[in-house]
Short mmCIF file of C-alpha atoms and ligand atoms in Angstrom, two decimals:
data_model
loop_
_atom_site.label_atom_id
_atom_site.label_comp_id
_atom_site.label_asym_id
_atom_site.label_seq_id
_atom_site.Cartn_x
_atom_site.Cartn_y
_atom_site.Cartn_z
CA UNK K 1 0.00 0.00 0.00
CA UNK K 2 1.44 3.39 -0.95
CA UNK K 3 1.25 5.94 1.85
CA UNK K 4 1.98 9.66 1.44
CA UNK K 5 2.43 11.96 4.41
CA UNK K 6 1.25 15.58 4.37
CA UNK K 7 2.68 17.36 7.45
CA UNK K 8 2.13 20.94 8.55
CA UNK K 9 1.21 23.27 11.38
CA UNK K 10 -2.29 23.79 9.92
CA UNK K 11 -2.90 26.75 12.24
CA UNK K 12 -5.63 26.92 10.96
CA UNK K 13 -6.34 24.51 8.08
CA UNK K 14 -6.96 26.50 4.85
CA UNK K 15 -8.48 25.97 1.40
CA UNK K 16 -4.88 25.69 0.15
CA UNK K 17 -4.17 22.80 2.53
CA UNK K 18 -7.47 21.18 1.57
CA UNK K 19 -6.64 21.39 -2.14
CA UNK K 20 -3.18 19.83 -1.66
CA UNK K 21 -4.62 17.03 0.52
CA UNK K 22 -7.34 16.29 -2.01
CA UNK K 23 -4.90 16.17 -4.94
CA UNK K 24 -2.28 14.16 -3.04
CA UNK K 25 -4.91 11.61 -1.97
CA UNK K 26 -5.35 10.69 -5.64
CA UNK K 27 -1.65 9.81 -5.92
CA UNK K 28 -1.58 7.12 -3.22
CA UNK K 29 -3.62 4.45 -1.48
CA UNK K 30 -3.64 6.39 1.78
CA UNK K 31 -2.77 9.98 2.66
CA UNK K 32 -1.85 10.73 6.27
CA UNK K 33 -2.24 14.40 7.20
CA UNK K 34 -0.02 15.06 10.22
CA UNK K 35 -0.57 18.05 12.49
CA UNK K 36 2.92 18.83 13.76
CA UNK K 37 4.82 21.55 15.58
CA UNK K 38 7.09 24.08 13.94
CA UNK K 39 9.54 25.40 16.54
CA UNK K 40 9.62 28.76 14.72
CA UNK K 41 5.87 29.30 15.26
CA UNK K 42 3.57 29.70 18.27
CA UNK K 43 0.24 28.18 17.26
CA UNK K 44 -2.98 30.11 17.89
CA UNK K 45 -4.94 26.81 18.04
CA UNK K 46 -4.32 23.78 20.25
CA UNK K 47 -3.13 20.54 18.64
CA UNK K 48 -6.57 19.03 19.30
CA UNK K 49 -8.32 21.92 17.52
CA UNK K 50 -5.92 21.72 14.58
CA UNK K 51 -6.57 17.98 14.24
CA UNK K 52 -10.34 18.49 14.46
CA UNK K 53 -10.29 21.27 11.85
CA UNK K 54 -8.35 19.07 9.41
CA UNK K 55 -10.64 16.05 10.11
CA UNK K 56 -13.79 18.12 9.65
CA UNK K 57 -12.48 19.64 6.40
CA UNK K 58 -11.44 16.29 4.93
CA UNK K 59 -14.13 13.94 6.21
CA UNK K 60 -15.53 13.19 2.74
CA UNK K 61 -12.19 11.74 1.55
CA UNK K 62 -12.15 8.12 2.58
CA UNK K 63 -8.42 7.47 2.06
CA UNK K 64 -7.30 10.44 4.17
CA UNK K 65 -6.44 10.03 7.85
CA UNK K 66 -5.51 12.87 10.21
CA UNK K 67 -3.01 12.32 13.05
CA UNK K 68 -0.81 14.50 15.24
CA UNK K 69 2.81 14.16 16.28
CA UNK K 70 5.05 16.24 18.48
CA UNK K 71 8.24 14.59 17.23
CA UNK K 72 10.51 14.67 14.22
CA UNK K 73 9.00 14.37 10.78
CA UNK K 74 11.48 11.67 9.71
CA UNK K 75 10.49 9.51 12.71
CA UNK K 76 6.81 9.63 11.72
CA UNK K 77 7.80 9.01 8.11
CA UNK K 78 9.68 5.83 9.09
CA UNK K 79 7.04 4.68 11.58
CA UNK K 80 4.25 4.88 8.99
CA UNK K 81 6.33 3.37 6.16
CA UNK K 82 5.64 6.30 3.83
CA UNK K 83 6.80 6.51 0.22
CA UNK K 84 7.12 10.30 0.37
CA UNK K 85 6.09 13.48 2.10
CA UNK K 86 3.88 15.93 0.22
CA UNK K 87 4.15 19.69 0.60
CA UNK K 88 2.39 22.48 -1.25
CA UNK K 89 4.36 25.39 -2.63
CA UNK K 90 2.98 28.83 -3.46
CA UNK K 91 6.08 30.79 -4.37
CA UNK K 92 9.81 30.80 -4.92
CA UNK K 93 10.40 31.49 -1.23
CA UNK K 94 8.30 28.44 -0.31
CA UNK K 95 10.44 26.41 -2.68
CA UNK K 96 13.66 27.53 -0.99
CA UNK K 97 12.26 26.71 2.45
CA UNK K 98 11.09 23.28 1.27
CA UNK K 99 14.43 22.51 -0.37
CA UNK K 100 16.23 23.35 2.90
CA UNK K 101 13.84 21.19 4.93
CA UNK K 102 14.24 18.32 2.48
CA UNK K 103 18.03 18.49 2.73
CA UNK K 104 17.91 18.57 6.54
CA UNK K 105 15.47 15.66 6.63
CA UNK K 106 17.62 13.68 4.23
CA UNK K 107 20.61 14.15 6.53
CA UNK K 108 18.49 12.60 9.28
CA UNK K 109 17.17 9.79 7.09
CA UNK K 110 18.78 8.96 3.75
CA UNK K 111 15.61 7.44 2.26
CA UNK K 112 13.49 10.52 3.00
CA UNK K 113 11.63 11.74 -0.09
CA UNK K 114 9.40 14.74 -0.73
CA UNK K 115 6.96 15.66 -3.50
CA UNK K 116 6.29 19.37 -3.98
CA UNK K 117 2.88 20.21 -5.42
CA UNK K 118 2.42 23.74 -6.79
CA UNK K 119 -0.76 25.26 -5.39
CA UNK K 120 -3.63 26.34 -7.58
CA UNK K 121 -3.27 29.92 -8.81
CA UNK K 122 -6.36 31.19 -7.03
CA UNK K 123 -4.99 29.90 -3.71
CA UNK K 124 -1.48 31.32 -3.99
CA UNK K 125 -2.25 34.15 -1.58
CA UNK K 126 -3.98 32.02 1.04
CA UNK K 127 -1.96 31.20 4.13
CA UNK K 128 -2.76 30.47 7.76
CA UNK K 129 -1.05 33.74 8.67
CA UNK K 130 -3.29 35.76 6.31
CA UNK K 131 -6.38 33.98 7.67
CA UNK K 132 -5.42 34.99 11.23
CA UNK K 133 -4.70 38.57 10.17
CA UNK K 134 -7.99 38.96 8.26
CA UNK K 135 -9.95 37.43 11.14
CA UNK K 136 -8.22 39.60 13.70
CA UNK K 137 -9.53 42.71 11.94
CA UNK K 138 -13.02 41.27 11.55
CA UNK K 139 -12.76 40.33 7.85
CA UNK K 140 -14.56 37.53 6.03
CA UNK K 141 -12.49 34.32 5.75
CA UNK K 142 -15.11 32.23 3.94
CA UNK K 143 -13.04 32.09 0.74
CA UNK K 144 -9.89 31.12 2.65
CA UNK K 145 -10.87 28.20 4.88
CA UNK K 146 -13.14 25.19 4.20
CA UNK K 147 -16.84 25.95 4.77
CA UNK K 148 -17.06 23.35 7.56
CA UNK K 149 -14.68 25.31 9.81
CA UNK K 150 -15.36 28.98 8.96
CA UNK K 151 -17.52 29.61 12.05
CA UNK K 152 -15.16 27.78 14.41
CA UNK K 153 -12.07 29.62 13.17
CA UNK K 154 -13.82 33.00 13.28
CA UNK K 155 -15.15 32.40 16.80
CA UNK K 156 -11.85 31.13 18.20
CA UNK K 157 -9.80 33.94 16.72
CA UNK K 158 -12.30 36.54 17.95
CA UNK K 159 -11.91 35.11 21.47
CA UNK K 160 -8.18 35.73 21.25
CA UNK K 161 -8.88 39.37 20.42
CA UNK K 162 -11.00 40.16 23.42
O1 PNS H 201 3.05 24.29 8.03
P1 PNS H 201 4.50 24.44 8.36
O2 PNS H 201 4.69 25.27 9.63
O3 PNS H 201 5.33 25.00 7.22
O4 PNS H 201 5.04 22.96 8.66
C1 PNS H 201 6.37 22.74 9.03
C2 PNS H 201 6.53 21.36 9.68
C3 PNS H 201 5.57 21.21 10.85
C4 PNS H 201 6.25 20.27 8.65
C5 PNS H 201 8.03 21.24 10.16
O5 PNS H 201 8.33 22.29 11.06
C6 PNS H 201 8.32 19.89 10.80
O6 PNS H 201 8.63 18.96 10.09
N1 PNS H 201 8.18 19.83 12.15
C7 PNS H 201 8.43 18.61 12.90
C8 PNS H 201 9.82 18.66 13.55
C9 PNS H 201 10.91 18.35 12.53
O7 PNS H 201 11.06 17.23 12.07
N2 PNS H 201 11.68 19.38 12.18
C10 PNS H 201 12.81 19.23 11.27
C11 PNS H 201 12.48 19.74 9.92
S1 PNS H 201 13.98 20.08 9.09
#
């Protein structure tokens, strides 16, 4: 069985993440979406909320599973027996970041592999950071995050404001 792993902070899960997950799920038998920690970021949502948002957004896709891990990506990769990691890229700067991460991960595990999927044009400006910024100032995020989680994300981020 071919397993692909799609890791990220998903803080919160966006339409861009959803599109990559959906497309990647067609390239394998099973896609594991892993909610992980990025030591350079302080998440606005708990791990549990990030997992629930991803699960809710992807529930119609039967070969997608959502998990969380607080460890190293290569350890999860080995544990699950994945063929490759999938990451979405929006820009040249994303590409540079992904290339660096891939090299670091390959130093940790020689058989590590990554597939980079370019995002759809209309989603190139959507990021979790933009979603948080728009929400913070009371803007409408319905075109940025999956419909199933718009209310939750808006409510949670409003709480953080008050
Ligand atoms: O959505 P993000 O923040 O770009 O995702 C980055 C993430 C979570 C995939 C990356 O930080 C990661 O792999 N974290 C787990 C810890 C790890 O293995 N770090 C080494 C990467 S070189």
